[in-house]
mmCIF file of N, CA and C and ligand atoms in Angstrom:
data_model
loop_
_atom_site.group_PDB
_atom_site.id
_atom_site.type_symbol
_atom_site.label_atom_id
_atom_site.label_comp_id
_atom_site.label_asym_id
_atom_site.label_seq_id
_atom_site.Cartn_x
_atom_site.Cartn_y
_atom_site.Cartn_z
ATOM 1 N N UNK A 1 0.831 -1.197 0.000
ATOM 2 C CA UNK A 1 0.000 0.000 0.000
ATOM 3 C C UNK A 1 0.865 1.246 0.000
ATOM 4 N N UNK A 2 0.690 2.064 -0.686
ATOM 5 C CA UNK A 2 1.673 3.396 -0.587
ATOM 6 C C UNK A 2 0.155 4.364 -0.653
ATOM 7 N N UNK A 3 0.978 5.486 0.225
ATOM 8 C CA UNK A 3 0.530 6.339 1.051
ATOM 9 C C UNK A 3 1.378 7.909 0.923
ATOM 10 N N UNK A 4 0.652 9.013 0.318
ATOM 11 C CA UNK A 4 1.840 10.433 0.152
ATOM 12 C C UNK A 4 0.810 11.469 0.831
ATOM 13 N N UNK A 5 1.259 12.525 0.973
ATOM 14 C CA UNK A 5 0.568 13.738 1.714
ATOM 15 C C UNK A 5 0.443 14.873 0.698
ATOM 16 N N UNK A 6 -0.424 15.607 0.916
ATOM 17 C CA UNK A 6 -0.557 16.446 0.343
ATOM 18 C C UNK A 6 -1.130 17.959 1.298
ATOM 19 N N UNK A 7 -0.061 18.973 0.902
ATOM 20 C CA UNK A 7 -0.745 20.116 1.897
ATOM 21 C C UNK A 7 -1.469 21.343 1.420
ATOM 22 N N UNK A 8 -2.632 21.562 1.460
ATOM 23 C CA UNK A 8 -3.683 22.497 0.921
ATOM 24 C C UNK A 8 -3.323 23.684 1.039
ATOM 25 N N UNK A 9 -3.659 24.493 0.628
ATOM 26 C CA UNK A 9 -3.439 26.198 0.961
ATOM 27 C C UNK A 9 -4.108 26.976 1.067
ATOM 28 N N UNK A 10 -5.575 26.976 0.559
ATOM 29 C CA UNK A 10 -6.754 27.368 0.699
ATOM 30 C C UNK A 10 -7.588 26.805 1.760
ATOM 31 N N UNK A 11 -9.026 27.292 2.019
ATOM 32 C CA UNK A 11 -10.100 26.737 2.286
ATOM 33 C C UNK A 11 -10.744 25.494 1.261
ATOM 34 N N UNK A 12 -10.739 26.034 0.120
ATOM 35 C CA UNK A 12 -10.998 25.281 -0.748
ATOM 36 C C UNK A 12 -10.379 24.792 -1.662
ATOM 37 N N UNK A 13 -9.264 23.920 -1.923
ATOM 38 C CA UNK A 13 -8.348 23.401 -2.802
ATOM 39 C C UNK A 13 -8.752 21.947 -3.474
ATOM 40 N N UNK A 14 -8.363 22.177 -4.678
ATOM 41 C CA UNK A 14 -8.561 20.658 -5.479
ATOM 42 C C UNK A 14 -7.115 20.793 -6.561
ATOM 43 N N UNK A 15 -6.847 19.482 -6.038
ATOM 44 C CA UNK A 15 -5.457 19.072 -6.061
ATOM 45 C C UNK A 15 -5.192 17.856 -7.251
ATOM 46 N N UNK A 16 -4.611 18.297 -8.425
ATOM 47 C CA UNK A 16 -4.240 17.417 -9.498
ATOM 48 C C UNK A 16 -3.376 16.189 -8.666
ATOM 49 N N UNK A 17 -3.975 14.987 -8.565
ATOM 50 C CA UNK A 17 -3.106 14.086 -7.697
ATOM 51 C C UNK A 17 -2.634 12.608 -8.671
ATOM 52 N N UNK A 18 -2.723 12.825 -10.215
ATOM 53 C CA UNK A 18 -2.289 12.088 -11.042
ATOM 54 C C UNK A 18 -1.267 11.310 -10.966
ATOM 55 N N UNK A 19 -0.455 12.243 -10.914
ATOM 56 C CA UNK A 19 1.284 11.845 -10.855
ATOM 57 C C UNK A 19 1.213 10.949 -9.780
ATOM 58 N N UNK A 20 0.831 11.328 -8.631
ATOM 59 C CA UNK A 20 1.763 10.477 -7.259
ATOM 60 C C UNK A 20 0.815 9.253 -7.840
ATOM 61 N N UNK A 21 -0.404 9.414 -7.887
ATOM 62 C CA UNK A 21 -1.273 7.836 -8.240
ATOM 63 C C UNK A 21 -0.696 7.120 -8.959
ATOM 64 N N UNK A 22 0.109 7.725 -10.407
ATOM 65 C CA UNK A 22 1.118 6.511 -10.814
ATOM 66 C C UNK A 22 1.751 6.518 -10.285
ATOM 67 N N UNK A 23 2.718 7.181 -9.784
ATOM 68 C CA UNK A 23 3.944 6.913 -8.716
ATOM 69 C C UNK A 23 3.613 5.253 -8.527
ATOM 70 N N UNK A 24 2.787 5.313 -7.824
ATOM 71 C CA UNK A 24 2.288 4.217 -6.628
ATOM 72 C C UNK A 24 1.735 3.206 -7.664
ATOM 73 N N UNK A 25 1.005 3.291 -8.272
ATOM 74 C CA UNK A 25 0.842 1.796 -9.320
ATOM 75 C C UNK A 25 2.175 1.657 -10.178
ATOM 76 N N UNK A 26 3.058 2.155 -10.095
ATOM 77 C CA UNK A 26 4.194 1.523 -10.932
ATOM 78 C C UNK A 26 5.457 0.965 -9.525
ATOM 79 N N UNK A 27 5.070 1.664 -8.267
ATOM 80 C CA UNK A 27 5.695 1.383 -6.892
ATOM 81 C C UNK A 27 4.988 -0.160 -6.550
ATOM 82 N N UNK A 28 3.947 -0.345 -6.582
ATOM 83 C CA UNK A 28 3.382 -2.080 -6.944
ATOM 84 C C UNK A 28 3.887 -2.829 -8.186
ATOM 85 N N UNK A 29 4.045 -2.963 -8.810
ATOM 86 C CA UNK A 29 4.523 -3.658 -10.026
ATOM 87 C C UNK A 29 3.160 -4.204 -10.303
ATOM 88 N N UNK A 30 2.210 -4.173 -9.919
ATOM 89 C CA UNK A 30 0.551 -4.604 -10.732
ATOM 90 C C UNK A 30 0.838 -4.095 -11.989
ATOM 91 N N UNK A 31 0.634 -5.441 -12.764
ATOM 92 C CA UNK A 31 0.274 -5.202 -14.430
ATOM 93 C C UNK A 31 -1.359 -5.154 -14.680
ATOM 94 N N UNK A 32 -2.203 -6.245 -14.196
ATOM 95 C CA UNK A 32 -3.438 -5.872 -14.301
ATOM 96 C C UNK A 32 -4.306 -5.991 -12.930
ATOM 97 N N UNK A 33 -5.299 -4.982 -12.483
ATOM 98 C CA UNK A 33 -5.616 -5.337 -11.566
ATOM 99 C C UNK A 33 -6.706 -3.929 -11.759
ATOM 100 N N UNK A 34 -6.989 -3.491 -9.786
ATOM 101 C CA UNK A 34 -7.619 -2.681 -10.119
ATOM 102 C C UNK A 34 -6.799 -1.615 -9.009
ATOM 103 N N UNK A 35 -7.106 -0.362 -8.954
ATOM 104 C CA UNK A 35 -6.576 0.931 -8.168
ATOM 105 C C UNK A 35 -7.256 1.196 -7.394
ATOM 106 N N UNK A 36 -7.230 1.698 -5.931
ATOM 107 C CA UNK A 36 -8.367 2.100 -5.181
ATOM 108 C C UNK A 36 -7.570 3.459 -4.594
ATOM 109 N N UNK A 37 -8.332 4.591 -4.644
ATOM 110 C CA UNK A 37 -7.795 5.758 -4.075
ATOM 111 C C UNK A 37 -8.747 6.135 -3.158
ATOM 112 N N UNK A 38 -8.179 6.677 -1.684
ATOM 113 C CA UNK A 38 -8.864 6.766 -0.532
ATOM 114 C C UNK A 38 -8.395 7.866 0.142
ATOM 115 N N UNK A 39 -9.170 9.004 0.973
ATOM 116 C CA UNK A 39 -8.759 10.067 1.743
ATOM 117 C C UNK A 39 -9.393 9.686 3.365
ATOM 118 N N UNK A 40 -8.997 9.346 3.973
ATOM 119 C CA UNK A 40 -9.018 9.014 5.360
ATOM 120 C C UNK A 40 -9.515 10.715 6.219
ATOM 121 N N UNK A 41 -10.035 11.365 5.789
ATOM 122 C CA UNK A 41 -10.632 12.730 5.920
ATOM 123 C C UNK A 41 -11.789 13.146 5.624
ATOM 124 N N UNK A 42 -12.574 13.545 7.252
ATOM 125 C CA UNK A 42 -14.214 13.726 6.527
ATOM 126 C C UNK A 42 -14.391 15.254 5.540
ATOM 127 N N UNK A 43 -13.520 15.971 5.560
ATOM 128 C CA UNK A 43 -14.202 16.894 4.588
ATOM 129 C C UNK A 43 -13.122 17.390 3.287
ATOM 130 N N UNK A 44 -12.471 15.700 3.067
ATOM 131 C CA UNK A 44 -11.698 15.845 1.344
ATOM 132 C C UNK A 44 -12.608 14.921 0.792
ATOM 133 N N UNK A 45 -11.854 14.964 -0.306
ATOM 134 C CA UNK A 45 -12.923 13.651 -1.222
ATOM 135 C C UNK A 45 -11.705 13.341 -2.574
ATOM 136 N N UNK A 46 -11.964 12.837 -3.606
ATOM 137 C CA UNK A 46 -11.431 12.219 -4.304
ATOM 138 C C UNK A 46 -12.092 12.089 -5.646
ATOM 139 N N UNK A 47 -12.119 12.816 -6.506
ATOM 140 C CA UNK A 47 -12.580 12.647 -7.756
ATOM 141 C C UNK A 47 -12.234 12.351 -9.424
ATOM 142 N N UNK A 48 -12.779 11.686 -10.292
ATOM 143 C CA UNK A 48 -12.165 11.866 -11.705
ATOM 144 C C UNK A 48 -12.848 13.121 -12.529
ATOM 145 N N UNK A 49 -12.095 13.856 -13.176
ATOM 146 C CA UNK A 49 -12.723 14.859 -14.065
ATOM 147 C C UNK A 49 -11.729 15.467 -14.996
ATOM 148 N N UNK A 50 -12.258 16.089 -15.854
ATOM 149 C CA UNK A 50 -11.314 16.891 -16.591
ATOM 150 C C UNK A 50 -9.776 17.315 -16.318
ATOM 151 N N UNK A 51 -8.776 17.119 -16.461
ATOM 152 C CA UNK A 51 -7.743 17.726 -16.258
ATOM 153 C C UNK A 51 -7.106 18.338 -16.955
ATOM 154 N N UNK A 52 -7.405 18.489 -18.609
ATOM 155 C CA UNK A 52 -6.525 19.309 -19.607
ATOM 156 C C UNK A 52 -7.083 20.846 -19.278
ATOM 157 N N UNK A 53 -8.103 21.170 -19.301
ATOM 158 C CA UNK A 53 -9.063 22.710 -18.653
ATOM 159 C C UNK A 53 -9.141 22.818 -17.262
ATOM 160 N N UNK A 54 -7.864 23.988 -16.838
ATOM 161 C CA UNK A 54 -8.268 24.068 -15.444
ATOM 162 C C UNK A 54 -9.856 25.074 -14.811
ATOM 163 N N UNK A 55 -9.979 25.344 -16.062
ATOM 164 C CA UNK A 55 -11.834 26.066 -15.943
ATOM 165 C C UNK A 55 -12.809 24.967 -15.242
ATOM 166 N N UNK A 56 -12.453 23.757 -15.812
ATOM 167 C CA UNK A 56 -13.435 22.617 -15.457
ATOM 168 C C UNK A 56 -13.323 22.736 -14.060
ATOM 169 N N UNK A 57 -12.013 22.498 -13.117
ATOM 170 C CA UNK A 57 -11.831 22.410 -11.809
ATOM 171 C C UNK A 57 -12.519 23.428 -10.614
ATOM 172 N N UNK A 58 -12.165 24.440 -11.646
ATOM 173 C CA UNK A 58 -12.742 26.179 -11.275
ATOM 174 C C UNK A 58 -14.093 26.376 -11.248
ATOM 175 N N UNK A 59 -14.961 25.243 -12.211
ATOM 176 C CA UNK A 59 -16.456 25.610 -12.376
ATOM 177 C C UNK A 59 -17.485 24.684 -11.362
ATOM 178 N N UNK A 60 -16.362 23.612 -11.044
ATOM 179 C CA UNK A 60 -16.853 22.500 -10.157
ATOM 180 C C UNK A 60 -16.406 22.971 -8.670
ATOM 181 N N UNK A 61 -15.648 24.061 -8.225
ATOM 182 C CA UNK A 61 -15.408 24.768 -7.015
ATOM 183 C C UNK A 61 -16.605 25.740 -7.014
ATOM 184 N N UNK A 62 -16.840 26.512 -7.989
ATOM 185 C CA UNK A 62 -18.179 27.592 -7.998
ATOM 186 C C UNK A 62 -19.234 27.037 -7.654
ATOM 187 N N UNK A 63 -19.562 25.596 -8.147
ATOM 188 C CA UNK A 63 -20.834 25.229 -8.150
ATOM 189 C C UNK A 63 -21.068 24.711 -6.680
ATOM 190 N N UNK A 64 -20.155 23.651 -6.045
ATOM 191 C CA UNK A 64 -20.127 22.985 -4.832
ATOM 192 C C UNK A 64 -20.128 24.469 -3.671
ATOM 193 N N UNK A 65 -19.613 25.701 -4.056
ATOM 194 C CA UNK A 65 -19.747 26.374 -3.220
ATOM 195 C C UNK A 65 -21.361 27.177 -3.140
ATOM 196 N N UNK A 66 -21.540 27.189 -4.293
ATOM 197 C CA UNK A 66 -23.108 28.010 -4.077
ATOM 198 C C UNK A 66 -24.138 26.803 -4.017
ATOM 199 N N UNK A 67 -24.171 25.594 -4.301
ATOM 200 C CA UNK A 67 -24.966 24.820 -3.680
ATOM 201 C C UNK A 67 -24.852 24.533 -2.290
ATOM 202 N N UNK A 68 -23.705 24.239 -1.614
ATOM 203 C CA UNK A 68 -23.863 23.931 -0.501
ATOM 204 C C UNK A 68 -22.812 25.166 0.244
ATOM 205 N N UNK A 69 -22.881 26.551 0.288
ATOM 206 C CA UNK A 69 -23.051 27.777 1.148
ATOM 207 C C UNK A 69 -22.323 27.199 2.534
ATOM 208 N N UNK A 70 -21.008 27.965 2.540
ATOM 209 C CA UNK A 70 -19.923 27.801 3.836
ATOM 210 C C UNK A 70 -21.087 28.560 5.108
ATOM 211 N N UNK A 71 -22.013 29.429 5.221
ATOM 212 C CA UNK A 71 -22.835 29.803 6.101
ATOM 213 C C UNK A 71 -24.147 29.566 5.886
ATOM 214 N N UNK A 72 -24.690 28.485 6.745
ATOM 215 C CA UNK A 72 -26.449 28.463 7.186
ATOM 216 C C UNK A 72 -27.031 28.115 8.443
ATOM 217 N N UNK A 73 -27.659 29.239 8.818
ATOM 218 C CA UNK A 73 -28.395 28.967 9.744
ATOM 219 C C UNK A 73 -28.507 27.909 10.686
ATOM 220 N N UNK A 74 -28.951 26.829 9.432
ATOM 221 C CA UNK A 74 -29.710 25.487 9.784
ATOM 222 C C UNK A 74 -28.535 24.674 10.062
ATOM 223 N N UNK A 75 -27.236 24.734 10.254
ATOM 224 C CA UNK A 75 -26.046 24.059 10.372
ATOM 225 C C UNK A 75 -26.500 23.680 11.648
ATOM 226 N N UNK A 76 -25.842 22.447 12.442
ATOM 227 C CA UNK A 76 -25.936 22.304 13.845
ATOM 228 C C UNK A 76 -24.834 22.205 14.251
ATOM 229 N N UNK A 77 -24.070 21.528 13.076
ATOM 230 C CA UNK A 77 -22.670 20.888 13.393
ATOM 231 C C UNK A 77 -21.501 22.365 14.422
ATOM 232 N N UNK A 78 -21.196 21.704 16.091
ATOM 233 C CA UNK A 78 -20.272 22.849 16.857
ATOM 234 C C UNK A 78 -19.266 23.536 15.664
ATOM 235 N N UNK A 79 -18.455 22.563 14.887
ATOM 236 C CA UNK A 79 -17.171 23.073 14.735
ATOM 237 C C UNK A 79 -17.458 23.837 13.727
ATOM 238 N N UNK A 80 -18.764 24.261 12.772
ATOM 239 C CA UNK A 80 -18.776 25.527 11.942
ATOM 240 C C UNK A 80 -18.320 25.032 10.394
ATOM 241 N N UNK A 81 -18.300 23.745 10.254
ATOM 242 C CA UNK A 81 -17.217 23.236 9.069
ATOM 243 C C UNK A 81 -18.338 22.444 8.292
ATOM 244 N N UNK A 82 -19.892 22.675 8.435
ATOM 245 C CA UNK A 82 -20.590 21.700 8.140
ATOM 246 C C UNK A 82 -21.024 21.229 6.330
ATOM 247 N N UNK A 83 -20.477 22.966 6.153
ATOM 248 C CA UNK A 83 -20.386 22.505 4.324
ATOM 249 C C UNK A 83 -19.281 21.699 4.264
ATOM 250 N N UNK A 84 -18.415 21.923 4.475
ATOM 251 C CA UNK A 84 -16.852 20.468 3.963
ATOM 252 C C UNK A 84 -17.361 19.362 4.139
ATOM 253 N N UNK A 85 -17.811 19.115 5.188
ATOM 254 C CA UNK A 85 -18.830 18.132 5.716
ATOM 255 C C UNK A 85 -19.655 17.016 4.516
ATOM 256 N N UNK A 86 -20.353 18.348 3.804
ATOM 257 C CA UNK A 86 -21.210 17.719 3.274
ATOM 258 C C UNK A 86 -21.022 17.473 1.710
ATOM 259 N N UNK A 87 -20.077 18.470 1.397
ATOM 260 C CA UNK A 87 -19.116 18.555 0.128
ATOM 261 C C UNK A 87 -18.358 17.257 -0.064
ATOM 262 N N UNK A 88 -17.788 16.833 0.900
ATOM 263 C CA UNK A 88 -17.119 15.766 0.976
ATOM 264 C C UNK A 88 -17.868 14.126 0.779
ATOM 265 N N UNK A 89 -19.041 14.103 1.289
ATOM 266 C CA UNK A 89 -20.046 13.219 1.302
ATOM 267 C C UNK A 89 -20.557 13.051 0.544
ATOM 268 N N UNK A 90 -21.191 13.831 -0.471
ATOM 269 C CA UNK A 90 -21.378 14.173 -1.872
ATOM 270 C C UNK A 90 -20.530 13.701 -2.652
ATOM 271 N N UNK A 91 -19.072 13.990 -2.903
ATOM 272 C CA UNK A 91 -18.563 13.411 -3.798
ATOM 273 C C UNK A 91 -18.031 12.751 -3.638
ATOM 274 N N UNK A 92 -17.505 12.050 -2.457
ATOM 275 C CA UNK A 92 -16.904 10.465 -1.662
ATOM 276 C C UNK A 92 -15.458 10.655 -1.483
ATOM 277 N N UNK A 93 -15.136 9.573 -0.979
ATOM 278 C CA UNK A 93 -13.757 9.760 -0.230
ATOM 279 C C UNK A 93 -12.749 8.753 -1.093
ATOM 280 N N UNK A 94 -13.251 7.877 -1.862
ATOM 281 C CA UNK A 94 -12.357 6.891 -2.984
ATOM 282 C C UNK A 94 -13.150 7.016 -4.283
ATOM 283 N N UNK A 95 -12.084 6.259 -4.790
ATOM 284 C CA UNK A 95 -12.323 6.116 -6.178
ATOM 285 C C UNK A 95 -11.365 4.389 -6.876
ATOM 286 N N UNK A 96 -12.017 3.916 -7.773
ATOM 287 C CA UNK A 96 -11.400 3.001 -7.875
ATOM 288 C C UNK A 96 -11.456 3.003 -9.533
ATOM 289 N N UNK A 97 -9.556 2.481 -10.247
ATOM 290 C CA UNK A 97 -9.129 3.045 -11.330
ATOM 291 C C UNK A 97 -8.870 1.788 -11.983
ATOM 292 N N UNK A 98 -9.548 1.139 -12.826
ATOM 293 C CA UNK A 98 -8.738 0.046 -13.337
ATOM 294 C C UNK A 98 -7.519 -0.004 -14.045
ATOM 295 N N UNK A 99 -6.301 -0.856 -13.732
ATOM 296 C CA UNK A 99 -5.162 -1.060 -13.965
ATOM 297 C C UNK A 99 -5.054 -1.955 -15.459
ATOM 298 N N UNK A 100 -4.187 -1.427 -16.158
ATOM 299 C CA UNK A 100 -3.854 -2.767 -17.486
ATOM 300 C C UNK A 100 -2.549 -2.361 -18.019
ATOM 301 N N UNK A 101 -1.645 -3.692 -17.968
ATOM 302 C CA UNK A 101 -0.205 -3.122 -18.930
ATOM 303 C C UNK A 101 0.195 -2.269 -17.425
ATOM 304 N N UNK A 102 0.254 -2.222 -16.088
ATOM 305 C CA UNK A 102 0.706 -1.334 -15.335
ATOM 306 C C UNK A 102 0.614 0.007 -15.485
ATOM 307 N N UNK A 103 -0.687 0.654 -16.097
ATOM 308 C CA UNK A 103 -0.815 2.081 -16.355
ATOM 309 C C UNK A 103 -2.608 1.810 -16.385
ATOM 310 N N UNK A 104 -2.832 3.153 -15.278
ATOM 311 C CA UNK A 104 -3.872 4.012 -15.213
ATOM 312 C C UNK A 104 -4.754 3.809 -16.342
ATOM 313 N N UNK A 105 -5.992 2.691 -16.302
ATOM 314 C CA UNK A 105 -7.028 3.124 -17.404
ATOM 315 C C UNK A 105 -7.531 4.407 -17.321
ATOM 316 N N UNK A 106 -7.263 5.311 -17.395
ATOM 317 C CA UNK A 106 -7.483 6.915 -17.400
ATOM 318 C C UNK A 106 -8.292 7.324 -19.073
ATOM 319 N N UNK A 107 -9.158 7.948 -18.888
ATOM 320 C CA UNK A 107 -9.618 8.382 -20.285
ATOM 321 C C UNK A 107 -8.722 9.441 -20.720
ATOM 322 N N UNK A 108 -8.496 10.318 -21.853
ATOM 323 C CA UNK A 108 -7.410 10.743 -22.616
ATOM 324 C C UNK A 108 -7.639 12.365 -21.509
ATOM 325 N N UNK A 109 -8.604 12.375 -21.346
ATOM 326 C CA UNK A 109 -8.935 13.807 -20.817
ATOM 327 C C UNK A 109 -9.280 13.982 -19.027
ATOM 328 N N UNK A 110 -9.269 12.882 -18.551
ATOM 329 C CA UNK A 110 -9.020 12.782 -16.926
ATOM 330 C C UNK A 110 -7.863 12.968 -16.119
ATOM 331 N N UNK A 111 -8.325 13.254 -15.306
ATOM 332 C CA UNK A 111 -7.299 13.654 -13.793
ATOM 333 C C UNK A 111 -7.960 12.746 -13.158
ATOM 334 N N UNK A 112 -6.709 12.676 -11.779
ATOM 335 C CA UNK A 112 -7.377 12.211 -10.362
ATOM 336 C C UNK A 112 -7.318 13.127 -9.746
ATOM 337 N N UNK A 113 -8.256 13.966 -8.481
ATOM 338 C CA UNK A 113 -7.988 14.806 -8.063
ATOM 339 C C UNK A 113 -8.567 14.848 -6.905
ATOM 340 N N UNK A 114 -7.713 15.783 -5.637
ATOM 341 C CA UNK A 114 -8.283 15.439 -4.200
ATOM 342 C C UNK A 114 -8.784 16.986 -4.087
ATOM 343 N N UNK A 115 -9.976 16.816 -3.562
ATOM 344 C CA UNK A 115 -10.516 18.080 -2.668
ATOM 345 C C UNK A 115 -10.213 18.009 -1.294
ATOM 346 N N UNK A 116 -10.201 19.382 -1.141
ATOM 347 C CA UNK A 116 -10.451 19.265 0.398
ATOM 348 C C UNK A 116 -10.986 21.013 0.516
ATOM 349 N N UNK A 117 -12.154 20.825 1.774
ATOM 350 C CA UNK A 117 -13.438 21.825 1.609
ATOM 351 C C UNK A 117 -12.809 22.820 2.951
ATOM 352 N N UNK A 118 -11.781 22.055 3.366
ATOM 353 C CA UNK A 118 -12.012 22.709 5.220
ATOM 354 C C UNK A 118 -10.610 23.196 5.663
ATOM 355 N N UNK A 119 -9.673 23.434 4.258
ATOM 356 C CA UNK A 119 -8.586 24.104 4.801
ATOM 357 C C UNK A 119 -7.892 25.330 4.999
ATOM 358 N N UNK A 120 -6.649 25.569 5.069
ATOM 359 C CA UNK A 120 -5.387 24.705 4.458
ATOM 360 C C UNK A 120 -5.034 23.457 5.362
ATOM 361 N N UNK A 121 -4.789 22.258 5.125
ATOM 362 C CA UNK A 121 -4.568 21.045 5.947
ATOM 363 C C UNK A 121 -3.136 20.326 5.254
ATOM 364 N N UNK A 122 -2.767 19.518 5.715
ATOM 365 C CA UNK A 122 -1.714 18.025 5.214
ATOM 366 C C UNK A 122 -2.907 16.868 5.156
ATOM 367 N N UNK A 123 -2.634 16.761 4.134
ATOM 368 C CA UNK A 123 -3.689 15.685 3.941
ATOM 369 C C UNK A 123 -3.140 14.376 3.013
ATOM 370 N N UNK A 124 -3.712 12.782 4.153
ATOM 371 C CA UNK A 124 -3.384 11.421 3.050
ATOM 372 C C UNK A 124 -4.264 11.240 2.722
ATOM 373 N N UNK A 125 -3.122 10.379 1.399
ATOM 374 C CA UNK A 125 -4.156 10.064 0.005
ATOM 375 C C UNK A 125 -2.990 8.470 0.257
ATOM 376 N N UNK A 126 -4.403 7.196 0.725
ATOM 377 C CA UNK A 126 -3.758 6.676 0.362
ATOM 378 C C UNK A 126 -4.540 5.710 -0.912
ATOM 379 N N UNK A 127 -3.198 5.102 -1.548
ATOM 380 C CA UNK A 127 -3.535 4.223 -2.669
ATOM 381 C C UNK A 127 -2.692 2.514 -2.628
ATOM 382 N N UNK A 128 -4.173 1.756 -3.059
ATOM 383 C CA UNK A 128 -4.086 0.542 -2.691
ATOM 384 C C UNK A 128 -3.806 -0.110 -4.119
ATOM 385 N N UNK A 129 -3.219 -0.867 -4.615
ATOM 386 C CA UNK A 129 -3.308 -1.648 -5.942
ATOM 387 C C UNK A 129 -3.588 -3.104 -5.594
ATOM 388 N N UNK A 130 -3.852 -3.197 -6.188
ATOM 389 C CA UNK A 130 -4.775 -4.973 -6.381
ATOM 390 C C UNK A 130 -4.411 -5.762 -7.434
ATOM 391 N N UNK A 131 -3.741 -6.719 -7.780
ATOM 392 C CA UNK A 131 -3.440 -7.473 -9.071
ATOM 393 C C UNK A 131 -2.567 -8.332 -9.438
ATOM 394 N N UNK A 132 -2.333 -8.567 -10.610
ATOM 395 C CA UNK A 132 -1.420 -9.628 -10.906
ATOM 396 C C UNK A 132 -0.023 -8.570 -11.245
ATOM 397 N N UNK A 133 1.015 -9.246 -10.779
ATOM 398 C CA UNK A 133 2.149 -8.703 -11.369
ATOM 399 C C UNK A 133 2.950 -9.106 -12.270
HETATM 400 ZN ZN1 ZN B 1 -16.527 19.236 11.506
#
């Protein structure tokens, strides 16, 4: 299992996390199998989307912020953090990548990428590979 950190700088950061994900499936020697990417953090998450347009990243931060509003009322949650909360829950905390030939079934136009709603933090990303070598 390999395991890297990543440290946010914002409140709201989403983090191209491509690279280290191969890092780590070529750090397994899995030729075919499958990838599992995981954030051990309730208010990051883990997503596939666009990565050649950083607009795409930018339009999917606009939207998660005016749907689910860093201030409401109706929050109960003490620590004040209840959108990351729910930002995070929404779009999940893994993702799982199928492996072939030891490289990322990735579509031509995807990223892997970590959010996180509630910082700046250090945050793990860890990644599991599964397969034949
Ligand atoms: Zn909280």
């Amino acid at each position: 299992m390999g395991v890297f950190s990543i440290r946010t700088t914002k409140r709201t950061s989403i983090v191209n996390i491509t690279a280290n994900v191969k890092e780590e499936v070529k750090r397994s020697g899995v030729r075919s199998g499958i990838c599992i990417v995981y954030v051990p953090h309730t208010t990051a998450a883990v997503f596939i989307n666009e990565g050649a347009d950083p607009d795409v990243v930018r339009d999917i931060t606009y939207m998660m912020e005016k749907l689910i509003p860093w201030e409401d009322r109706s929050y109960a949650h003490s620590e004040g953090n209840s959108a990351a909360h729910i930002r995070s829950a929404i779009i999940g905390n893994s993702r799982v990548i199928p492996v072939e030939n030891g490289e990322l079934m990735l579509g031509r136009w995807e990223s892997v990428f970590l959010a996180e709603f509630d910082g700046p933090r250090e945050r793990k990303v860890i990644v599991k590979v599964i397969g034949e070598r």
